[in-house]
mmCIF file of C-alpha atoms and ligand atoms in Angstrom:
data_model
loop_
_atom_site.group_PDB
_atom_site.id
_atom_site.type_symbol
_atom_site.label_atom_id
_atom_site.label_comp_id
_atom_site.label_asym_id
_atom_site.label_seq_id
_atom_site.Cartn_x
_atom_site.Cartn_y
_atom_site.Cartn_z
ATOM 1 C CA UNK A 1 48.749 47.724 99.161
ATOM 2 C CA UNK A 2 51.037 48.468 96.066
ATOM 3 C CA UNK A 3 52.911 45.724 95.056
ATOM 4 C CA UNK A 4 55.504 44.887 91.838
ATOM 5 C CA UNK A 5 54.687 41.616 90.537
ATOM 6 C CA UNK A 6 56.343 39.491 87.878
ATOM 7 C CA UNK A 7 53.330 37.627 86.032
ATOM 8 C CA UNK A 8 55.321 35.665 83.611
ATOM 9 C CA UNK A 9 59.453 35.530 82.905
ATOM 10 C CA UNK A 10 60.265 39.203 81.375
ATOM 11 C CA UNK A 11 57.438 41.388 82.590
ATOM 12 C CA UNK A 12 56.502 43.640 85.613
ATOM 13 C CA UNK A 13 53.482 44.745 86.349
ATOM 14 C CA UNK A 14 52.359 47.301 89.647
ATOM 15 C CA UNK A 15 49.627 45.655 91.360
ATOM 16 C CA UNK A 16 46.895 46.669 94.320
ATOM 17 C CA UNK A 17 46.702 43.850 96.460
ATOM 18 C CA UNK A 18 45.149 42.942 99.861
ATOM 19 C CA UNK A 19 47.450 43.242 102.913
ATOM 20 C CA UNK A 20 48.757 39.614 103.862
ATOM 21 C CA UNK A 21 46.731 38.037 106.622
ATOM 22 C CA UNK A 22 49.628 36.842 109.061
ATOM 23 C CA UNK A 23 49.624 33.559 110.768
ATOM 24 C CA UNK A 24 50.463 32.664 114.300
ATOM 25 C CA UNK A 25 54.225 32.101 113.103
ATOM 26 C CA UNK A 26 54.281 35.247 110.944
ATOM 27 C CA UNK A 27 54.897 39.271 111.404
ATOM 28 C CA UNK A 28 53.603 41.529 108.941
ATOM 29 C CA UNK A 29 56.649 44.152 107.693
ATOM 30 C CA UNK A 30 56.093 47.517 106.552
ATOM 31 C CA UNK A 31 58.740 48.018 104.380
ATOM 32 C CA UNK A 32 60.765 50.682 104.332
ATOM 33 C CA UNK A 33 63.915 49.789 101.925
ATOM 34 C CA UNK A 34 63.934 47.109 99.480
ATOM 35 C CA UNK A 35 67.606 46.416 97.246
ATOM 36 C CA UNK A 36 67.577 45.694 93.811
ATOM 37 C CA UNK A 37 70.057 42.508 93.277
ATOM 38 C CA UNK A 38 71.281 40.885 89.925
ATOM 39 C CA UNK A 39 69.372 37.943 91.265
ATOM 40 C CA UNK A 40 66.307 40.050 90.584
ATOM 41 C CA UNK A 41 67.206 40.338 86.556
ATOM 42 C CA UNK A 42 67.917 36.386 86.380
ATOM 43 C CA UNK A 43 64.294 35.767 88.315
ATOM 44 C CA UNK A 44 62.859 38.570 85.753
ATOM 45 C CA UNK A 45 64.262 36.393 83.403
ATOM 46 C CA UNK A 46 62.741 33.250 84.789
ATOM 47 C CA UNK A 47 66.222 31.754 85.417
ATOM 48 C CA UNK A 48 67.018 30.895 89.284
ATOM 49 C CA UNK A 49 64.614 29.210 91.127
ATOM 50 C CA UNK A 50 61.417 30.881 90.726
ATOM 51 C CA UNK A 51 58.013 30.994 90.678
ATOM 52 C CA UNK A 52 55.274 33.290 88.460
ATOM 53 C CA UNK A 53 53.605 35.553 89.779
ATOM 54 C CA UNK A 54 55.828 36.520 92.564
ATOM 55 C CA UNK A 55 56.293 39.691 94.495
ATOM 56 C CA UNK A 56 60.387 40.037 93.873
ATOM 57 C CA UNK A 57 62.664 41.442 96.203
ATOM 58 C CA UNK A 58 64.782 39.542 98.773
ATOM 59 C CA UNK A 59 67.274 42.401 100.472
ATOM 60 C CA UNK A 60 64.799 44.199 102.569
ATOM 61 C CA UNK A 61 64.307 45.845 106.310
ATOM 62 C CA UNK A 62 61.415 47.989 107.268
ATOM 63 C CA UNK A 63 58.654 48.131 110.412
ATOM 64 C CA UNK A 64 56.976 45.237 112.226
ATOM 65 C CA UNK A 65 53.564 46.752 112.794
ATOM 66 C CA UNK A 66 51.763 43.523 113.195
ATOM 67 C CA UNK A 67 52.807 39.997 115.044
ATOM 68 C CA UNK A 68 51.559 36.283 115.246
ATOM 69 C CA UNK A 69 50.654 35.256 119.079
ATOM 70 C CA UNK A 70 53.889 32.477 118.906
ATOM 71 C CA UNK A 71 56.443 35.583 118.560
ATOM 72 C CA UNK A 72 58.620 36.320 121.455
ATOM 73 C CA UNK A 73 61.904 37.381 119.918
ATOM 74 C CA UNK A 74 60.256 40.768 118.386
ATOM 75 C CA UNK A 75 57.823 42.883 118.782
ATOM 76 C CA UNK A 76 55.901 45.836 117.037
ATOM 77 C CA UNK A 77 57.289 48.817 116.457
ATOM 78 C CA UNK A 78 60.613 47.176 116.488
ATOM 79 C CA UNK A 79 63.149 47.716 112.999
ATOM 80 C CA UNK A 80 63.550 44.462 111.062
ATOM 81 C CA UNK A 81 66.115 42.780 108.622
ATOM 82 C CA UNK A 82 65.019 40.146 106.890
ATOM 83 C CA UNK A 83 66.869 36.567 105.566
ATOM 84 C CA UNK A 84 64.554 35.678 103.110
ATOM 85 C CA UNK A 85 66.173 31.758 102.436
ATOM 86 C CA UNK A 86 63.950 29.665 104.231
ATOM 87 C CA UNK A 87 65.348 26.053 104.963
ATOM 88 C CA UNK A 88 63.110 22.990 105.457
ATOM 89 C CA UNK A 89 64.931 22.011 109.459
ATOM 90 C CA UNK A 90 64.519 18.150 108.062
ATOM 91 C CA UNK A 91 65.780 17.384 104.888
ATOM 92 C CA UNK A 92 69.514 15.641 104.714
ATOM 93 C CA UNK A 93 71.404 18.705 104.425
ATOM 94 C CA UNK A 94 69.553 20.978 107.063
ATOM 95 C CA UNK A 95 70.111 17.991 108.986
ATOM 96 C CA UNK A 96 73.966 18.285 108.523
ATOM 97 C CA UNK A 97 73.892 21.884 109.319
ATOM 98 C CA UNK A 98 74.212 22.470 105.645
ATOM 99 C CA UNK A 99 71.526 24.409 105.640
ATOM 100 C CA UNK A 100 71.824 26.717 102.910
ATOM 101 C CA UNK A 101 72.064 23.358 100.495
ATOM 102 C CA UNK A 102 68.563 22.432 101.470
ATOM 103 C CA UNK A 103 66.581 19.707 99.622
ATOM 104 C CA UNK A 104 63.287 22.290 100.260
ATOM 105 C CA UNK A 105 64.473 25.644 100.317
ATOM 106 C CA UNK A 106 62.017 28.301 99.510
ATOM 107 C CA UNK A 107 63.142 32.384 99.494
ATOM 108 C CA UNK A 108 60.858 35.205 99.804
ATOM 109 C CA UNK A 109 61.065 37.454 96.254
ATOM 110 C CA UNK A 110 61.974 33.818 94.577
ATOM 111 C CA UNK A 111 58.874 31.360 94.838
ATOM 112 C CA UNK A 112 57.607 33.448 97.877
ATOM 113 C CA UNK A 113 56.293 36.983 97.721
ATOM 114 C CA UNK A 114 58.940 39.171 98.855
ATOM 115 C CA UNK A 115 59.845 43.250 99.616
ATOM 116 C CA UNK A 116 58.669 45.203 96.719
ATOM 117 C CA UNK A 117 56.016 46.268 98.087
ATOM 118 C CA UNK A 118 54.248 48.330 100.746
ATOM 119 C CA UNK A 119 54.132 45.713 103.421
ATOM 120 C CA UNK A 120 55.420 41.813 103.608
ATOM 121 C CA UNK A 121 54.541 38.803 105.062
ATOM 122 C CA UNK A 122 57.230 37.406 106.869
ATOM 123 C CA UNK A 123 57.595 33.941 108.939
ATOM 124 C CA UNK A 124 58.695 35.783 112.098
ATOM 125 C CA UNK A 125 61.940 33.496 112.472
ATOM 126 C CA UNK A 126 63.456 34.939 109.274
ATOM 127 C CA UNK A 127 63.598 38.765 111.009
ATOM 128 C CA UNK A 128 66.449 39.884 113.010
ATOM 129 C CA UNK A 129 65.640 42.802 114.957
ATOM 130 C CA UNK A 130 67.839 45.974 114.087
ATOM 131 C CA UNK A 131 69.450 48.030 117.088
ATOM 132 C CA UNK A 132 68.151 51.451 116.592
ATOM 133 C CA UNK A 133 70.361 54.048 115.251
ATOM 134 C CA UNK A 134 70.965 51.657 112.126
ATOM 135 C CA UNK A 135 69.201 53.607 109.183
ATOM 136 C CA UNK A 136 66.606 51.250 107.974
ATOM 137 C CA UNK A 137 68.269 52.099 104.252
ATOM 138 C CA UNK A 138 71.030 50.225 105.198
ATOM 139 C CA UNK A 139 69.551 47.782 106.853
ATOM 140 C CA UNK A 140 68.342 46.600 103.228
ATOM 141 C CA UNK A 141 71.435 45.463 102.946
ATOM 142 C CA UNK A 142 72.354 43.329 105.524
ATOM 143 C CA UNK A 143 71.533 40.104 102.977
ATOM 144 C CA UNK A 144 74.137 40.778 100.279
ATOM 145 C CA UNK A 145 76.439 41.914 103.575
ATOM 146 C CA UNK A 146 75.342 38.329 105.386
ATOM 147 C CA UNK A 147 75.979 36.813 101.507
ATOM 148 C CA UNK A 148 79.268 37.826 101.721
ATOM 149 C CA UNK A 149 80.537 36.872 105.544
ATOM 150 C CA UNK A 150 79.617 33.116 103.728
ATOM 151 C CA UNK A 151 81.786 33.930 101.253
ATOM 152 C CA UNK A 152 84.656 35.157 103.187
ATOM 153 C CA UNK A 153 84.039 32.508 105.514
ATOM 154 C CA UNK A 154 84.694 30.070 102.466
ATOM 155 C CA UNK A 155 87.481 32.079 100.966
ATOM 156 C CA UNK A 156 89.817 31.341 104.274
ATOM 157 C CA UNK A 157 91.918 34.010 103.908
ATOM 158 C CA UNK A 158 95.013 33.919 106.178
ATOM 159 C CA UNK A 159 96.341 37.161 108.003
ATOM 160 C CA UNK A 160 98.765 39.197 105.468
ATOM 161 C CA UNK A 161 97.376 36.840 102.429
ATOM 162 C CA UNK A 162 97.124 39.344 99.209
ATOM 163 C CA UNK A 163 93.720 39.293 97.785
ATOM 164 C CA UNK A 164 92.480 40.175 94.676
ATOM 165 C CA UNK A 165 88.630 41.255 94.364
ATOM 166 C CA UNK A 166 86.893 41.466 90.790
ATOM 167 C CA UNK A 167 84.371 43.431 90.288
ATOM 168 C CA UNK A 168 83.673 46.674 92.086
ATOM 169 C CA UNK A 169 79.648 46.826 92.148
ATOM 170 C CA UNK A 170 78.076 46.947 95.700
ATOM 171 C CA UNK A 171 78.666 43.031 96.156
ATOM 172 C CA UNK A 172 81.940 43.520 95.503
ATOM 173 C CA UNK A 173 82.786 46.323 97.765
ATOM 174 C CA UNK A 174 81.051 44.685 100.163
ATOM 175 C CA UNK A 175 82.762 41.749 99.952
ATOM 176 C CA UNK A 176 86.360 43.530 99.647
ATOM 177 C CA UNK A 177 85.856 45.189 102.580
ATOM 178 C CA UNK A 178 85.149 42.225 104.324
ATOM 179 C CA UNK A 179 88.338 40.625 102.940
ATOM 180 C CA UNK A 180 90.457 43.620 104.518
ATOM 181 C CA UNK A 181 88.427 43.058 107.993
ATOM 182 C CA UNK A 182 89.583 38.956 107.762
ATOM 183 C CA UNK A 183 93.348 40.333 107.304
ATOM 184 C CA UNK A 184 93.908 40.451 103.905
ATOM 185 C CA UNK A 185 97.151 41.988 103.028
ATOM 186 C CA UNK A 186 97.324 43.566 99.714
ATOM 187 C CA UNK A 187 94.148 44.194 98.594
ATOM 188 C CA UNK A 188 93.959 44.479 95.090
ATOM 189 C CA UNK A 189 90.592 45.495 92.646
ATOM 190 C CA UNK A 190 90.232 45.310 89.100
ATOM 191 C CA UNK A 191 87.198 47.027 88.095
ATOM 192 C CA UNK A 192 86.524 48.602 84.501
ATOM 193 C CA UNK A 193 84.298 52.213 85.524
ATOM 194 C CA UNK A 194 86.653 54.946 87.255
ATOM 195 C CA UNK A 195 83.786 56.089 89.490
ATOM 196 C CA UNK A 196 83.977 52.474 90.878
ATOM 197 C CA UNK A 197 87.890 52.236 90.852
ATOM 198 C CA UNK A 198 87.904 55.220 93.223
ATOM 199 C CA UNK A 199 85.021 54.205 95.333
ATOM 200 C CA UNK A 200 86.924 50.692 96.067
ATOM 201 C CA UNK A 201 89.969 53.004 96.983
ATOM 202 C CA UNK A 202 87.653 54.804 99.307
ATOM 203 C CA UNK A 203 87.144 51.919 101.305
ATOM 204 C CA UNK A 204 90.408 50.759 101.192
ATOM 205 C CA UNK A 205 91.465 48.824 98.354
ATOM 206 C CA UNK A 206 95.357 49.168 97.883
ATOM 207 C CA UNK A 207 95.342 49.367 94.578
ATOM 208 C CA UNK A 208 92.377 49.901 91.643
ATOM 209 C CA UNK A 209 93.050 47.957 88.594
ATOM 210 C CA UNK A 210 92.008 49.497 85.294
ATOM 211 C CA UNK A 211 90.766 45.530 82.724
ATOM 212 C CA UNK A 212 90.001 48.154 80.000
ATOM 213 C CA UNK A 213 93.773 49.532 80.169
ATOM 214 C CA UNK A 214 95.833 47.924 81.978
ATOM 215 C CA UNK A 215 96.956 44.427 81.553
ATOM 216 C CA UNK A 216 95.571 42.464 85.347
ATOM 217 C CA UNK A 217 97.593 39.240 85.768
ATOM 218 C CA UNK A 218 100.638 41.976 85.039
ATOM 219 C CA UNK A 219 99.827 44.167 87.613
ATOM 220 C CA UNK A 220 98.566 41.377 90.228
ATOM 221 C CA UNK A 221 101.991 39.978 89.683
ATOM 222 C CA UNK A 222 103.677 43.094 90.054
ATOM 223 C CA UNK A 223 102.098 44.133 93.438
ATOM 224 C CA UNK A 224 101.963 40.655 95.142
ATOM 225 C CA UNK A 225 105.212 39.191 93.323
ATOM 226 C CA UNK A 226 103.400 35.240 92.887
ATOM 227 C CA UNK A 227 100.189 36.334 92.453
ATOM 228 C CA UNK A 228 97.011 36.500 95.155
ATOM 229 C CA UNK A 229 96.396 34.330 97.638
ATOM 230 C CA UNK A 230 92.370 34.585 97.432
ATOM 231 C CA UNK A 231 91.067 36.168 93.955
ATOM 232 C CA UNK A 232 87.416 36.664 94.432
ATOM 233 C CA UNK A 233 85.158 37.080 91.672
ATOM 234 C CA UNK A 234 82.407 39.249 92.104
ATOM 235 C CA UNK A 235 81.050 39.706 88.380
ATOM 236 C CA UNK A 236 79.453 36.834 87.468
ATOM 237 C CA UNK A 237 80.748 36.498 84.085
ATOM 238 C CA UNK A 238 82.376 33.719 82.288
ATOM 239 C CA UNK A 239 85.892 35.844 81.120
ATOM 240 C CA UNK A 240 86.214 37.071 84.796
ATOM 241 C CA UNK A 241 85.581 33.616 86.357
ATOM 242 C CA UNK A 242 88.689 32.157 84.013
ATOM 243 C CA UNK A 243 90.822 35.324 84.719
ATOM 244 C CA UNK A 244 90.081 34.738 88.211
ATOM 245 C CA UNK A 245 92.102 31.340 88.344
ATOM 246 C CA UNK A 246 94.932 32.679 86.283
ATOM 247 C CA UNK A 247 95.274 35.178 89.048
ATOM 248 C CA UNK A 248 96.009 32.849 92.199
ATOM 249 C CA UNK A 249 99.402 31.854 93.413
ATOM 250 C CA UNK A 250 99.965 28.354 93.660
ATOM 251 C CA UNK A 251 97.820 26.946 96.312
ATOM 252 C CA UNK A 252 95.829 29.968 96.024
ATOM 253 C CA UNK A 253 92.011 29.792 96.275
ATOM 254 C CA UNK A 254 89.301 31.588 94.139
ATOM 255 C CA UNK A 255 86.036 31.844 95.120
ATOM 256 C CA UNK A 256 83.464 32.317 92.173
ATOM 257 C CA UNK A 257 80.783 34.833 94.186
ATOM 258 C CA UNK A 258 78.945 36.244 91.141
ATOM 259 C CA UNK A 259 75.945 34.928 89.892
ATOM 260 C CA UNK A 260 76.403 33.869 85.762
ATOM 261 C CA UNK A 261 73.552 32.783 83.780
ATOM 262 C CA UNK A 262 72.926 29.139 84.716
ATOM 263 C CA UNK A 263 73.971 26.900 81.125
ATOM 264 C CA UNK A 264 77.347 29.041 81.024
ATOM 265 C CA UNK A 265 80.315 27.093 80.616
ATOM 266 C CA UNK A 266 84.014 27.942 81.801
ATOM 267 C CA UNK A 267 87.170 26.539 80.642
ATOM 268 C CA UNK A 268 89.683 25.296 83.288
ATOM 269 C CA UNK A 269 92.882 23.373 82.788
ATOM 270 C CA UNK A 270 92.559 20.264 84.839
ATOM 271 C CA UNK A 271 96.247 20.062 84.683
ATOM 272 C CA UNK A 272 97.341 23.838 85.916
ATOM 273 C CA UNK A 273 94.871 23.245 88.819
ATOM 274 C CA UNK A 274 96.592 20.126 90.425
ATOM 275 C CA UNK A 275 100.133 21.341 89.167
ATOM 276 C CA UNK A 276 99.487 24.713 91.369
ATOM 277 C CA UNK A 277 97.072 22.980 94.094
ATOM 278 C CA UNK A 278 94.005 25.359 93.135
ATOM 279 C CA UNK A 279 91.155 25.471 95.513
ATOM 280 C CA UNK A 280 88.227 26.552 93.754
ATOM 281 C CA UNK A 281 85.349 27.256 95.634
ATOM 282 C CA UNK A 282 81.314 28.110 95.167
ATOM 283 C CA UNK A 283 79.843 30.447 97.767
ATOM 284 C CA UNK A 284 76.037 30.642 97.757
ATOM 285 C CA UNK A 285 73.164 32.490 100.123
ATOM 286 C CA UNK A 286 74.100 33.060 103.542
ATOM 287 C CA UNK A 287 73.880 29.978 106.338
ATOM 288 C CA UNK A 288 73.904 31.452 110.183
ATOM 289 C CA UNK A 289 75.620 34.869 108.917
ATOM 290 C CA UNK A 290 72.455 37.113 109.184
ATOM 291 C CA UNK A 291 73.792 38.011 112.915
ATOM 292 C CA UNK A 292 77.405 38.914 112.140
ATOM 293 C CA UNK A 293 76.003 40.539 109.317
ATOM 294 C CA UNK A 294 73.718 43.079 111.499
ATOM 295 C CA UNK A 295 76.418 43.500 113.971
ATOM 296 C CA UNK A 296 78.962 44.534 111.478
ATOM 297 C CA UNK A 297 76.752 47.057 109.723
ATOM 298 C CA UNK A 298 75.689 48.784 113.221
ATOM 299 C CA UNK A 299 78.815 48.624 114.396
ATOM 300 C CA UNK A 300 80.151 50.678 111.515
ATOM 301 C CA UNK A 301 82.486 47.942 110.211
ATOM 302 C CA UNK A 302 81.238 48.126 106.954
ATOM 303 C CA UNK A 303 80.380 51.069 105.151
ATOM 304 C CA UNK A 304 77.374 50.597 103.122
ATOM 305 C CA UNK A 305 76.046 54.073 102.950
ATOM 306 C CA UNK A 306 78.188 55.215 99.993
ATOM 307 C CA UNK A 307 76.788 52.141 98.042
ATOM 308 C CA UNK A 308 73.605 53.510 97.960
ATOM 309 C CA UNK A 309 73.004 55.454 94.265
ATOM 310 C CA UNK A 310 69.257 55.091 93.689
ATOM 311 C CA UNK A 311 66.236 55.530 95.564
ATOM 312 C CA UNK A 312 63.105 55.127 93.612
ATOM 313 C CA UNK A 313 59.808 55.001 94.445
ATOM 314 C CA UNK A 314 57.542 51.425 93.242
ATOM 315 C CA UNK A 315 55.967 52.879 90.225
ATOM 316 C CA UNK A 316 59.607 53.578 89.650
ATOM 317 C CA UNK A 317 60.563 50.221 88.951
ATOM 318 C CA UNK A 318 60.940 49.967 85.443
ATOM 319 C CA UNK A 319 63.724 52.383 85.601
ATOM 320 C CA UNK A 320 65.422 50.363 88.660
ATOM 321 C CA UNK A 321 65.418 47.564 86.018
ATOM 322 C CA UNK A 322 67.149 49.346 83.257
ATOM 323 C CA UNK A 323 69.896 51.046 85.597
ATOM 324 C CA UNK A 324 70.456 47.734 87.238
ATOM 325 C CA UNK A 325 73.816 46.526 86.345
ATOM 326 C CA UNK A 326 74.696 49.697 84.794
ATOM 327 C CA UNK A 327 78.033 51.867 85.808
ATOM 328 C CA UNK A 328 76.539 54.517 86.787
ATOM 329 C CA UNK A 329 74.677 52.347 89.368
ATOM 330 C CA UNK A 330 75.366 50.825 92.395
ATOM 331 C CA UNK A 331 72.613 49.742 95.094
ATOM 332 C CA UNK A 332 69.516 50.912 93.863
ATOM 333 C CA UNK A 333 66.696 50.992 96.644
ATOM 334 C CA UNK A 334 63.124 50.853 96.048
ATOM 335 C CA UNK A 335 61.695 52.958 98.748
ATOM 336 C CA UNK A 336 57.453 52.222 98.792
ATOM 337 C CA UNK A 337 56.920 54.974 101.141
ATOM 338 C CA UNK A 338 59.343 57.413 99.188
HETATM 339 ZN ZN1 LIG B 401 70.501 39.498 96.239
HETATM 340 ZN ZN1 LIG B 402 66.229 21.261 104.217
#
């Protein structure tokens, strides 16, 4: 089968390789739709937790065309979305349900091969079986879309509170229009790129804040009169992680969602956040949200399908890499049967 492989941090190579043998635990996935993330430029980089060589590629769906004697809870021929963080069921935090902190965890496209590539070996417990109807396209993105039910989870936004989302890239739209499904009330984006800006309106943003032109904490202040409730940042950048906490009311909560180079340092005023009670909150993977995830993409709840602005083929991949991040991008799939 055709594979991408990173050898070594900063290179890519396209690879023949044998079709994983599956074990009695395991289902073998043809895939059909595999997302690029910004995870996949930090484990390019060899930041995150990775290990060389690895098959990237951890937001995938496709075909289960072969199965391990244990599986009951799928079968062949069935359509597949996959949670590739697998937790160790023993350590001290899986054992406090905290499973997403685990001591042991391993994630396929991290230190485990993952979806860029024809076919995938998956432990069969990690696949939740799609309802048909759901385009396997979108299906690929049922991770980032279980990534950010965590996040909303964490960001405990009450009915009616105003909330301010940064960043308009697919995580962030996905993300913002889970905020307007928990009840947030004004729902404000600030996102440099018009196409974006308009996009977020689309799926119903209130408002589209222009960083590049307009001044934010002005208009924040403007639309929600004390500022947002929940400011979620959705960027991963060190500027948009401090503007995030000047944007909260008092007793407000931000939730830093974006990944940042790990090293990257942020100033905070230790004073301004007990003055104005500041909850400031981490949200990372996506513990027991897989399901709710899957449910709220088939049941049309979230719109993904407009979030999809690439679909490239595997030898196509050095291209996915340089529009990753870009503007003019938002999900870019890598398609190895397109
Ligand atoms: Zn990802
Ligand atoms: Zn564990």
């Amino acid at each position: 089968m055709k594979a991408i492989v990173f050898p070594q941090p900063g290179e890519w190579i396209l690879e023949d390789r044998p079709i994983p043998r599956i074990g009695p635990d395991d289902l073998l996935l043809k895939v059909h739709a595999c997302g690029v993330c910004g995870t996949d430029l930090h484990i390019f980089h060899g930041e995150h937790f990775v290990r060389f060589p690895v098959i990237p590629g951890h937001e995938y769906a496709g075909e289960v065309v072969e199965l391990g004697e244990n599986v009951k809870h799928i079968a062949v021929g069935d359509h597949a979305a996959v949670d590739p963080n697998i937790t160790c069921g023993v350590c001290r935090y899986c054992r406090r349900g905290q499973i997403h902190l685990c001591e042991d965890l391993t994630a396929l496209g991290v230190n485990m091969d993952g979806g860029f590539a024809e076919f995938s070996l998956v432990p069969a417990k990690q696949a939740y079986k799609l309802p048909s109807g759901l385009p396997l396209e979108q299906a690929a993105l049922v991770e980032p879309l279980a990534c950010g039910v965590h996040g909303i989870d964490l960001a405990g936004i009450s009915i009616g509170d105003d909330v301010v989302i940064i960043g308009a890239g697919p995580i962030g739209l996905i993300v913002m229009q889970l905020a307007r499904l928990a009840g947030a009330g004004r729902l404000l984006v600030s996102e440099p790129h018009e196409p974006r800006r308009r996009l977020a309106l689309e799926l119903g943003a209130d408002a589209a804040i222009d960083p590049l032109n307009q001044d934010v904490k002005e208009e924040v202040l403007k639309a929600t009169g004390i500022g947002a409730g929940v400011v979620i940042e959705c960027v991963g950048s060190v500027r948009t992680a401090e503007q995030a906490v000047e944007l909260a009311r008092r007793g407000g909560t931000i939730l830093l969602f974006g990944v940042t180079s790990p090293g990257l340092e942020a100033a905070v005023k230790p004073y301004d956040i007990f003055l104005r009670e500041l909850t400031i909150r981490g949200s990372f993977i996506n513990p027991f949200t897989h399901a709710r995830a899957v449910s709220l993409l088939a049941g049309g709840r979230v719109k993904v399908d407009k979030l999809i602005s690439h679909r490239l083929r595997l030898d196509e991949f050095g291209q996915a890499l340089s529009l990753a991040g870009t503007p003019e991008a938002a999900k870019i799939l890598i398609e190895p049967g397109g």
